[in-house]
């Protein structure tokens, strides 16, 4: 049966609406002219400028430090939390609290963390951003791993214990390998979210250690340049890659189980 | 060897186990049998160490078992889902338990190879569980459990996930392995055939209690509770009170059976379908199948004119080839009734016992259905009988059709043939559920036939209610 053509219209309109700005942004990053609105020929000059920009480089390094650190921390903590919630706590409230930071408005989390840091008299810097990102990254990892755990076969862990494995050995040899795809997907998610996170980083970063989104924000305040377009295109490429890898991974997971 | 004493376990409002006590002997193949939700799996999980009882004690070789965590118990469990580790090869799965014991590598490899050979999977050592068939997975699960040489091997519904053909194969396999390795097996199952065919002894569970612990044959032939009588094997259960020589079934009269119960005790009489002998009177003329058998004594009478002729011509065929008369079974049936008319009039009790006792002799006239056929037929009786058919129709009192015609009379509601056995359900007036009768081979009884049912006192077992 053929579907009426008319039904495709809203579908395509939605996609055009979503992706036109992105296509324009990518196209303009290769603009030879100085104006971000008028295309004056192909050139990679803005990518070159980008590479030479010390502020951006510094921001990028800061962001990578924060993203990597918070990903490692949130993956470890989030996985443990998920296992604990699934296997040892039969409480829906605890379950909800575990993933709450993922849905909490960034503003609330940012202000809350800032107040908390002030209360414990902690200096701001990369470490404070890293911890802040860990808080919400952990929530995402927990949510992803927790879902996988509910689909995992609990009898495998029982079988392991039955065969003489201590709880520790059971966790490392049976539980964790079962969860690996979920853990990896959670880690990727935490990493991408941390890379372009702005609000929380804005509240918790020291003025001397801005992350990349903060750097971009301060540049844009004085007008958009094609340099920003080039940077955005690069970020876009990273995000796309990660999303595709994550998708592949889940598909792999599903076909395995 | 394993002693379970007064074990109880509740889950909230639900009592999973209530004061369960069992003794499992060394080297035994023991089955916990019961419908789902009867607590058998909970008991298994308590033995394995995944649950702990609210009260009660479990000792293995005299030592307390409950204080040991699951991974320290010399007991292994074969899971219903097999629970093979999907990220490990078959060999790794089997080696897992031995590696946890920190045995030397060479010994692990040797034992893994040995056990894989024993279950016939040596060639599959390098495969992943996903690449195996159901039967092969089950063998891996079994190998993984026995390679540890446990004192006790628990099997949770071991055959339920297999298709029928593989099932029969694995059943034999399990028994063979049990003999070979000499480990005590405890199998949990809801499938009574599985339990009967595998186990040396069976504990029947119902609603968290042990109903009866016995050997399969004893369980089948001498059920001690109504639940066991109903659950183990197909059975016809009659309600009533114990009576001299059987069960007073109220409307149905006294049904023959054995059991030492005081007169008048409420009881169930359990009669196995294959112990009931059918006497076929054929389908009444012109009345395909609607009327209850008890109300059709006149119909055979219509046919009766024909009978003398036939019987005069061929009294011998009737004995020698009992199968022939079946088509006109109405006539061959009549004589039976006449064989004992006097006695039957005397007392209900007597008449009920008589036909059952005499039944082997009479079977030639009820040609096909009788389990013990015609060989020892009394020629005189059969020769005589055809001469009195007209009378018999008159004699028959519609109110007392059962007399002299078997324990019960009824009409065939359904006939099905499978597994080399004919399953006949007979609707008996005064009994809500049909009586089931099973006979070896294909039956000639047709749906709608009026039939009489016979059984001897030895064939019925009284069960206290």
XYZ file of C-alpha atoms in Angstrom:
722
model
C 0.000 0.000 0.000
C 1.303 3.452 -0.881
C 1.143 6.131 1.715
C -0.252 9.472 0.577
C 2.572 11.805 -0.407
C 1.098 14.554 1.688
C 2.073 12.710 4.831
C 5.740 13.160 3.963
C 5.495 16.941 3.958
C 5.582 17.525 7.734
C 8.341 14.975 7.973
C 10.592 16.785 5.523
C 9.679 20.224 6.847
C 10.789 19.135 10.305
C 14.108 17.887 9.004
C 14.736 21.003 6.946
C 13.956 23.136 9.974
C 16.334 21.127 12.140
C 19.234 20.874 9.786
C 19.274 24.037 7.666
C 21.045 26.066 10.381
C 23.625 23.350 10.774
C 24.227 23.063 7.046
C 24.587 26.842 6.804
C 26.986 26.862 9.725
C 29.168 24.172 8.209
C 29.110 25.813 4.776
C 30.009 29.217 6.155
C 32.973 27.797 8.040
C 34.591 27.328 4.627
C 33.838 30.921 3.660
C 36.742 32.890 2.244
C 35.173 36.220 3.177
C 35.075 37.850 6.571
C 31.322 38.095 6.893
C 29.598 35.132 8.490
C 26.517 35.763 6.363
C 27.791 36.232 2.813
C 29.586 33.353 1.134
C 32.579 34.637 -0.830
C 34.329 31.473 -1.970
C 35.849 28.304 -0.493
C 38.742 28.515 1.898
C 40.167 26.722 4.941
C 41.602 29.936 6.315
C 39.382 30.073 9.361
C 40.459 26.597 10.393
C 44.006 27.865 10.198
C 43.175 30.877 12.328
C 41.466 28.592 14.777
C 44.600 26.489 15.144
C 46.632 29.595 15.803
C 44.287 31.027 18.422
C 45.851 30.560 21.860
C 42.654 31.321 23.804
C 40.726 28.679 21.938
C 43.533 26.179 22.322
C 43.578 26.798 26.051
C 39.819 26.417 26.247
C 39.979 23.188 24.276
C 42.648 21.725 26.560
C 40.635 22.718 29.642
C 37.515 21.153 28.199
C 39.311 17.928 27.343
C 40.767 17.698 30.858
C 37.332 18.248 32.401
C 35.545 15.922 30.022
C 38.033 13.088 30.394
C 38.272 13.364 34.166
C 34.558 13.659 34.749
C 33.866 10.799 32.334
C 36.192 8.455 34.201
C 34.779 9.439 37.577
C 31.147 9.393 36.551
C 31.501 6.062 34.739
C 32.993 4.314 37.757
C 30.628 5.878 40.272
C 27.571 5.654 38.027
C 28.137 1.959 37.294
C 28.571 1.133 40.955
C 25.486 3.138 41.822
C 23.452 1.358 39.161
C 24.544 -2.081 40.356
C 23.851 -1.134 43.935
C 20.413 0.200 43.066
C 19.494 -2.785 40.975
C 20.799 -5.531 43.208
C 20.675 -4.256 46.732
C 18.172 -1.443 47.113
C 14.581 -2.193 46.303
C 13.494 1.422 46.516
C 11.956 3.445 43.741
C 12.749 6.674 45.572
C 16.460 5.856 45.648
C 16.236 4.887 41.994
C 14.701 8.227 41.111
C 17.194 10.183 43.221
C 20.060 8.394 41.472
C 19.130 9.743 38.053
C 17.629 13.047 39.174
C 20.690 15.207 38.357
C 20.240 14.220 34.715
C 16.889 15.930 34.496
C 17.487 18.768 36.953
C 17.737 22.170 35.221
C 21.400 23.049 34.696
C 20.790 26.382 36.299
C 19.662 24.783 39.534
C 22.583 22.400 39.545
C 25.045 25.186 38.706
C 23.827 27.563 41.401
C 23.555 24.746 43.925
C 27.097 23.609 43.293
C 28.431 27.150 43.446
C 26.755 27.697 46.827
C 28.074 24.348 48.016
C 31.652 25.146 46.928
C 31.428 28.476 48.703
C 30.109 26.799 51.836
C 32.987 24.333 51.989
C 35.384 27.113 51.008
C 36.640 25.297 47.941
C 38.613 27.298 45.401
C 37.183 27.328 41.884
C 39.182 25.995 38.965
C 39.199 23.029 36.619
C 38.725 20.630 39.522
C 35.450 22.288 40.524
C 34.108 22.061 36.963
C 35.261 18.474 36.773
C 33.374 17.566 39.958
C 30.286 19.435 38.780
C 30.288 17.563 35.494
C 30.767 14.305 37.359
C 27.550 14.963 39.248
C 25.338 15.015 36.184
C 27.512 12.667 34.121
C 27.134 10.069 36.840
C 23.369 10.403 36.672
C 23.413 9.644 32.936
C 25.726 6.664 33.339
C 23.533 5.337 36.137
C 20.436 5.638 34.009
C 21.998 3.814 31.050
C 23.619 1.032 33.077
C 20.549 0.602 35.229
C 18.444 -0.048 32.137
C 20.880 -2.638 30.963
C 20.919 -4.283 34.360
C 17.182 -4.777 34.358
C 17.557 -6.711 31.120
C 20.553 -8.668 32.372
C 20.004 -12.173 33.639
C 20.393 -12.177 37.423
C 20.778 -15.926 37.381
C 24.217 -15.493 35.821
C 25.430 -13.882 39.019
C 23.800 -16.604 41.055
C 25.443 -19.204 38.861
C 28.776 -17.553 39.491
C 28.282 -17.614 43.237
C 27.019 -21.148 43.034
C 30.242 -22.160 41.299
C 32.273 -20.804 44.183
C 33.042 -17.233 43.133
C 33.232 -14.609 45.860
C 30.970 -11.558 45.420
C 34.001 -9.582 44.228
C 35.012 -12.173 41.643
C 31.398 -12.405 40.512
C 31.253 -8.651 39.937
C 34.423 -8.473 37.884
C 34.061 -11.713 35.957
C 30.343 -11.908 35.323
C 28.457 -8.721 36.156
C 30.849 -6.236 34.588
C 31.365 -8.090 31.288
C 27.604 -8.290 30.999
C 27.294 -4.544 31.559
C 30.244 -3.499 29.405
C 28.236 -2.187 26.448
C 25.999 -0.177 28.768
C 28.974 1.195 30.636
C 30.643 2.239 27.390
C 27.506 3.908 26.106
C 27.130 5.757 29.406
C 30.735 6.916 29.269
C 30.331 8.253 25.724
C 27.226 10.082 26.759
C 28.963 11.645 29.754
C 31.886 12.679 27.560
C 29.809 14.418 24.884
C 27.644 16.150 27.444
C 30.671 17.436 29.295
C 32.428 18.748 26.166
C 29.740 21.278 25.267
C 28.289 21.908 28.713
C 28.061 25.643 29.307
C 25.745 26.675 32.153
C 27.207 24.587 34.961
C 30.757 25.245 33.788
C 30.019 28.978 33.702
C 28.995 28.908 37.360
C 31.720 26.667 38.668
C 34.784 27.592 36.576
C 37.364 30.125 37.697
C 37.781 33.137 35.344
C 41.342 31.975 34.688
C 40.350 28.517 33.475
C 37.497 28.881 30.985
C 36.305 25.786 29.146
C 35.730 25.866 25.398
C 32.002 26.744 25.512
C 32.805 29.684 27.765
C 35.515 30.843 25.384
C 33.123 30.643 22.451
C 30.492 32.520 24.364
C 32.844 35.394 25.116
C 33.926 35.545 21.466
C 30.371 35.565 20.170
C 29.477 38.493 22.390
C 31.508 40.684 20.013
C 29.965 39.261 16.877
C 30.006 35.946 15.092
C 33.065 35.322 12.936
C 33.648 32.440 10.517
C 36.238 31.275 13.023
C 33.394 30.376 15.371
C 31.729 28.531 12.510
C 34.842 26.486 11.980
C 35.013 25.641 15.676
C 31.355 24.703 15.776
C 31.847 22.459 12.761
C 34.665 20.650 14.522
C 32.564 20.175 17.647
C 29.744 18.927 15.478
C 32.035 16.372 13.890
C 33.070 15.094 17.308
C 29.474 14.840 18.536
C 28.325 13.035 15.417
C 31.107 10.531 15.682
C 30.299 9.804 19.285
C 26.574 9.445 18.629
C 27.176 7.030 15.784
C 29.636 4.986 17.809
C 27.177 4.853 20.709
C 24.406 3.745 18.386
C 26.551 1.023 16.903
C 27.373 -0.128 20.380
C 23.749 -0.423 21.457
C 22.932 -2.317 18.308
C 25.801 -4.644 19.054
C 24.497 -5.032 22.562
C 21.018 -5.862 21.432
C 22.188 -8.429 18.956
C 24.264 -10.024 21.682
C 21.508 -10.353 24.228
C 22.858 -37.203 54.016
C 20.824 -34.043 53.575
C 18.420 -33.417 56.382
C 15.776 -30.735 56.091
C 13.902 -30.111 59.312
C 10.877 -27.900 59.742
C 11.854 -25.341 57.127
C 9.408 -22.471 56.659
C 9.585 -19.445 54.438
C 7.107 -16.653 53.931
C 7.120 -13.889 51.352
C 4.887 -11.251 52.827
C 1.442 -12.795 52.919
C 2.409 -15.815 50.884
C 3.671 -18.918 52.614
C 6.101 -20.516 50.234
C 7.195 -23.293 52.558
C 5.571 -24.427 55.719
C 7.296 -26.824 58.106
C 8.941 -28.860 55.392
C 10.954 -31.833 56.542
C 12.740 -34.184 54.185
C 15.611 -36.568 54.215
C 17.640 -37.141 51.109
C 19.856 -40.187 51.034
C 23.330 -40.395 49.537
C 23.485 -41.339 45.870
C 19.790 -40.859 45.447
C 17.938 -39.295 42.533
C 15.344 -37.303 44.396
C 12.557 -35.225 42.859
C 10.589 -32.319 44.284
C 7.351 -32.424 42.353
C 4.518 -29.954 42.462
C 2.585 -27.376 40.491
C 4.171 -23.967 39.986
C 4.064 -21.842 43.098
C 4.063 -24.811 45.463
C 7.351 -23.830 47.080
C 9.620 -26.404 45.512
C 11.817 -23.824 43.832
C 12.070 -21.845 47.064
C 13.353 -24.966 48.781
C 15.869 -25.470 46.014
C 17.085 -21.892 46.368
C 17.400 -22.354 50.108
C 19.566 -25.413 49.530
C 21.691 -23.517 47.007
C 22.069 -20.559 49.359
C 20.157 -17.869 47.454
C 17.355 -17.713 49.997
C 17.309 -18.296 53.699
C 14.409 -19.845 55.563
C 12.521 -18.009 58.276
C 12.840 -21.028 60.505
C 14.044 -24.593 60.358
C 17.366 -26.309 59.873
C 19.231 -27.874 57.006
C 22.225 -30.091 57.577
C 24.480 -31.752 55.056
C 26.356 -34.766 56.403
C 25.458 -33.574 59.867
C 26.968 -30.096 59.448
C 24.840 -26.963 59.368
C 24.375 -25.774 55.821
C 22.465 -22.553 56.316
C 25.367 -20.671 57.878
C 27.495 -21.152 54.767
C 27.239 -18.561 51.972
C 26.280 -19.881 48.541
C 29.829 -19.900 47.213
C 31.131 -22.058 50.040
C 28.526 -24.810 49.814
C 29.498 -28.145 48.317
C 26.312 -27.959 46.314
C 25.834 -26.955 42.718
C 22.737 -25.881 40.905
C 21.815 -26.362 37.293
C 19.611 -23.403 36.452
C 16.396 -23.658 34.537
C 17.707 -21.044 32.101
C 21.110 -22.798 32.270
C 22.674 -19.397 33.110
C 25.696 -20.017 30.914
C 28.073 -17.082 30.769
C 27.563 -15.660 27.272
C 30.944 -13.938 27.205
C 32.879 -17.154 27.754
C 33.478 -20.211 25.621
C 32.070 -23.584 26.596
C 35.419 -24.648 28.027
C 35.705 -21.404 29.998
C 32.209 -21.834 31.347
C 33.014 -25.301 32.577
C 36.390 -24.247 33.949
C 34.909 -21.287 35.834
C 34.091 -23.194 38.996
C 37.446 -24.943 39.087
C 39.328 -21.673 38.571
C 37.560 -20.274 41.610
C 39.005 -23.172 43.616
C 42.457 -22.034 42.433
C 43.344 -25.461 41.150
C 46.486 -25.876 39.040
C 45.924 -25.081 35.367
C 46.853 -28.552 34.149
C 44.337 -30.176 36.451
C 41.610 -27.754 35.379
C 42.239 -28.481 31.725
C 42.231 -32.195 32.345
C 38.985 -32.168 34.298
C 37.245 -29.887 31.817
C 38.201 -32.163 28.940
C 37.080 -35.192 30.864
C 33.674 -33.819 31.745
C 33.070 -32.422 28.245
C 33.817 -35.845 26.843
C 31.414 -37.343 29.329
C 28.539 -35.160 28.122
C 29.602 -35.600 24.507
C 30.642 -32.011 23.821
C 34.397 -32.305 23.470
C 34.181 -30.864 19.965
C 32.302 -27.789 21.156
C 34.837 -26.606 23.734
C 35.728 -23.477 21.788
C 32.194 -22.377 20.979
C 30.114 -19.726 22.669
C 26.856 -20.749 24.354
C 24.880 -18.774 21.756
C 26.187 -21.072 19.054
C 24.779 -24.188 20.693
C 21.406 -25.844 20.482
C 19.140 -26.103 23.510
C 20.172 -29.661 24.259
C 23.845 -28.812 23.957
C 23.479 -25.829 26.263
C 21.869 -28.044 28.795
C 24.773 -30.452 28.602
C 27.195 -27.587 29.140
C 25.217 -26.449 32.174
C 25.288 -29.971 33.500
C 29.005 -30.335 32.830
C 29.699 -27.025 34.553
C 27.827 -28.184 37.624
C 29.252 -31.695 37.929
C 32.837 -30.793 37.149
C 33.058 -29.361 40.671
C 32.166 -32.803 42.049
C 29.594 -31.442 44.463
C 28.068 -33.488 47.272
C 24.685 -32.583 45.945
C 23.544 -31.458 42.525
C 20.342 -29.465 42.289
C 18.520 -29.325 38.975
C 15.833 -26.731 38.425
C 13.310 -27.937 35.823
C 16.159 -29.516 33.882
C 14.178 -30.615 30.860
C 11.492 -27.966 30.586
C 13.279 -25.877 27.965
C 13.885 -28.790 25.617
C 11.645 -30.053 22.875
C 10.070 -33.438 23.261
C 12.553 -35.541 21.376
C 15.632 -34.089 23.022
C 13.840 -34.405 26.324
C 13.596 -38.187 26.215
C 17.239 -38.357 25.225
C 18.344 -36.093 28.064
C 16.266 -38.016 30.545
C 18.299 -41.125 29.871
C 21.451 -39.064 29.790
C 20.766 -37.590 33.216
C 20.161 -41.001 34.713
C 23.288 -42.395 33.129
C 25.410 -39.494 34.367
C 24.010 -39.790 37.823
C 25.071 -43.419 37.945
C 28.480 -42.604 36.529
C 29.411 -39.715 38.772
C 27.617 -41.013 41.834
C 26.456 -37.570 42.928
C 23.165 -37.161 44.759
C 20.722 -35.428 42.414
C 17.774 -33.348 43.555
C 15.551 -32.317 40.682
C 12.734 -29.796 40.877
C 9.944 -30.244 38.381
C 6.281 -29.607 37.774
C 6.155 -32.375 35.203
C 5.097 -35.580 36.875
C 6.213 -37.740 33.980
C 9.661 -36.260 34.268
C 9.740 -36.934 37.994
C 8.379 -40.451 37.615
C 10.868 -41.400 34.953
C 13.926 -39.845 36.585
C 13.649 -40.143 40.301
C 14.220 -42.900 42.818
C 11.990 -41.090 45.259
C 9.605 -38.201 44.848
C 8.340 -35.614 47.302
C 5.044 -34.177 46.142
C 4.564 -30.533 47.144
C 1.392 -28.575 47.362
C 0.982 -25.073 48.744
C 4.276 -25.175 50.597
C 3.739 -28.560 52.219
C 5.066 -31.999 51.496
C 2.078 -34.171 50.662
C 3.800 -37.507 50.261
C 7.314 -38.842 49.857
C 7.502 -42.149 48.076
C 8.890 -44.148 45.235
C 7.254 -43.444 41.882
C 5.227 -46.641 41.727
C 4.016 -46.328 45.304
C 3.074 -42.735 44.652
C 1.057 -43.778 41.659
C -0.593 -46.825 43.134
C -1.074 -45.728 46.721
C -1.642 -42.009 46.854
C -2.124 -40.968 50.449
C -3.717 -37.580 49.959
C -6.373 -36.335 47.561
C -3.859 -33.938 46.071
C -1.406 -36.690 45.192
C -4.177 -38.843 43.750
C -5.185 -35.995 41.489
C -1.771 -34.676 40.612
C 0.234 -37.813 39.929
C -1.073 -39.453 36.804
C -4.571 -39.162 35.487
C -7.136 -40.458 37.898
C -10.867 -40.645 38.375
C -11.739 -39.354 41.815
C -15.061 -40.171 43.429
C -16.189 -38.397 46.549
C -17.982 -40.152 49.335
C -17.450 -42.021 52.555
C -15.528 -45.174 53.309
C -17.736 -48.234 53.244
C -17.225 -51.934 53.557
C -15.496 -52.998 50.352
C -15.141 -49.582 48.881
C -16.620 -46.134 48.881
C -20.195 -45.129 49.393
C -20.533 -42.687 46.557
C -24.061 -41.561 47.393
C -26.026 -41.392 44.172
C -23.488 -43.596 42.431
C -23.870 -46.381 44.983
C -21.010 -48.301 46.512
C -17.902 -48.277 44.374
C -15.316 -51.008 44.868
C -11.986 -50.037 46.345
C -9.427 -50.871 49.012
C -8.039 -48.926 51.925
C -8.120 -49.267 55.696
C -10.366 -46.433 56.645
C -13.001 -46.612 59.362
C -16.521 -46.945 58.046
C -18.026 -43.587 57.220
C -14.822 -41.571 57.005
C -15.070 -38.948 54.285
C -12.856 -40.218 51.517
C -11.975 -40.075 47.866
C -11.804 -43.131 45.706
C -9.100 -42.950 43.082
C -9.408 -45.227 40.067
C -6.798 -45.054 37.325
C -8.248 -44.844 33.798
C -6.336 -47.908 32.644
C -7.808 -49.987 35.466
C -11.363 -49.471 34.266
C -12.815 -51.968 31.843
C -15.441 -50.866 29.369
C -18.402 -52.893 28.314
C -19.859 -51.559 25.115
C -23.570 -51.643 24.375
C -23.213 -49.791 21.129
C -24.866 -46.629 19.947
C -28.634 -46.750 20.508
C -30.627 -46.950 17.277
C -31.934 -43.754 15.802
C -30.696 -41.818 18.790
C -27.228 -40.832 17.715
C -25.868 -39.650 21.010
C -28.078 -37.295 22.889
C -29.788 -39.439 25.495
C -28.036 -40.536 28.670
C -27.294 -44.215 28.664
C -29.214 -44.999 31.803
C -32.458 -44.053 30.135
C -32.116 -46.220 27.092
C -32.888 -49.722 28.143
C -35.721 -49.982 25.619
C -33.653 -49.269 22.624
C -31.598 -52.408 22.740
C -34.892 -54.254 22.955
C -35.820 -53.046 19.508
C -32.824 -54.725 18.122
C -33.403 -57.905 19.979
C -35.461 -59.714 17.333
C -32.401 -59.959 15.194
C -30.239 -61.329 17.857
C -31.450 -64.802 18.442
C -30.936 -65.507 14.788
C -27.475 -64.342 14.758
C -26.494 -65.949 17.968
C -28.023 -69.230 16.911
C -25.994 -69.171 13.793
C -22.774 -68.251 15.340
C -22.300 -68.819 18.990
C -18.738 -69.857 18.333
C -17.546 -66.790 16.554
C -18.653 -64.885 19.557
C -16.099 -66.621 21.691
C -13.368 -67.269 19.227
C -13.187 -63.926 17.584
C -14.437 -61.531 20.115
C -13.858 -58.621 17.790
C -16.529 -59.506 15.333
C -19.658 -58.811 17.319
C -18.625 -55.309 18.131
C -20.597 -53.770 15.354
C -23.743 -55.147 16.867
C -22.440 -54.760 20.311
C -25.883 -54.197 21.696
C -26.645 -57.837 21.484
C -23.412 -59.033 22.956
C -23.865 -56.655 25.791
C -27.240 -57.869 26.809
C -26.109 -61.289 27.898
C -23.778 -59.863 30.441
C -26.610 -58.287 32.184
C -28.375 -61.557 32.269
C -25.494 -63.507 33.564
C -26.026 -62.165 37.052
C -29.587 -61.053 37.308
C -30.450 -62.896 40.497
C -27.485 -61.815 42.488
C -27.847 -58.289 41.425
C -31.323 -58.174 42.760
C -30.192 -59.282 46.182
C -28.092 -56.501 47.437
C -26.518 -53.491 45.962
C -23.196 -54.214 47.564
C -22.960 -57.737 46.387
C -23.988 -57.030 42.879
C -21.405 -54.336 42.651
C -18.648 -56.570 43.711
C -19.708 -59.477 41.617
C -19.374 -58.087 38.161
C -16.029 -56.663 39.002
C -14.778 -59.981 40.242
C -16.255 -61.848 37.338
C -15.302 -59.392 34.737
C -12.400 -61.277 33.236
C -14.730 -64.069 32.224
C -17.271 -61.817 30.725
C -14.945 -59.794 28.709
C -15.432 -61.792 25.527
C -18.881 -60.431 25.207
C -17.770 -56.875 25.607
C -15.501 -57.586 22.818
C -12.848 -55.054 22.195
C -12.670 -52.814 25.108
C -11.759 -55.162 27.887
C -8.176 -54.880 28.950
C -7.973 -58.577 29.703
C -9.577 -60.114 26.664
C -11.408 -63.206 25.741
C -9.160 -66.180 26.150
C -10.678 -67.613 29.284
C -14.239 -67.045 28.216
C -16.773 -69.387 29.585
C -18.387 -70.924 26.515
C -21.540 -71.889 28.328
C -22.221 -68.462 29.554
C -21.826 -66.902 26.167
C -23.793 -69.634 24.506
C -26.626 -69.221 26.919
C -26.812 -65.572 26.936
C -28.067 -64.828 23.455
C -31.193 -66.764 24.175
C -32.550 -64.380 26.712
C -32.192 -61.002 25.196
C -35.833 -60.112 24.993
C -36.268 -60.902 28.630
C -33.364 -58.876 29.642
C -34.845 -55.814 28.109
C -37.928 -56.308 30.163
C -36.002 -57.129 33.275
C -33.996 -54.047 33.141
C -35.342 -51.588 35.569
C -34.612 -48.100 34.364
C -34.130 -47.012 37.951
C -31.341 -49.462 38.631
C -29.365 -49.717 35.466
C -26.058 -50.232 37.167
C -26.983 -53.497 38.671
C -25.368 -56.425 37.048
C -23.888 -54.213 34.421
C -20.724 -53.077 36.024
C -19.944 -50.541 38.631
C -21.269 -47.603 36.688
C -23.131 -47.018 33.483
C -22.759 -44.102 31.207
C -22.421 -42.856 27.720
C -19.252 -42.226 25.762
C -18.767 -38.501 25.303
C -15.442 -38.515 23.558
C -12.878 -40.929 22.177
C -9.333 -40.003 21.301
C -6.412 -42.152 20.341
C -2.821 -41.151 20.827
C 0.385 -42.665 22.115
C -0.944 -46.132 21.389
C -3.656 -45.667 23.976
C -7.328 -44.909 23.516
C -8.685 -42.301 25.879
C -12.404 -42.564 26.359
C -14.408 -40.178 28.468
C -17.691 -41.488 29.740
C -20.443 -39.294 31.100
C -22.007 -40.979 34.096
C -25.322 -39.686 35.411
C -24.899 -38.307 38.894
C -21.291 -37.311 38.371
C -20.358 -33.878 37.067
C -17.001 -34.795 35.518
C -16.718 -37.555 32.951
C -15.026 -40.796 33.945
C -11.842 -41.372 32.003
C -11.021 -44.796 30.668
C -7.814 -45.758 28.908
C -7.329 -48.880 26.873
C -4.313 -50.176 25.054
C -4.546 -49.899 21.274
C -7.236 -48.337 19.123
C -10.698 -48.784 20.549
C -13.870 -49.582 18.636
C -16.089 -47.792 21.061
C -17.865 -44.961 19.353
C -18.981 -41.651 20.742
C -22.549 -41.952 21.975
C -22.297 -45.616 22.906
C -23.912 -46.771 26.092
C -21.269 -48.440 28.199
C -20.809 -50.083 31.565
C -17.665 -49.556 33.589
C -16.051 -52.310 35.627
C -13.231 -52.388 38.094
C -12.174 -54.611 40.896
C -11.735 -53.571 44.492
C -7.958 -53.766 44.038
C -8.106 -51.188 41.298
C -9.585 -48.446 43.455
C -7.639 -46.757 46.241
C -9.380 -45.010 49.103
C -7.777 -41.744 50.079
C -8.790 -40.001 53.288
C -10.209 -36.584 52.660
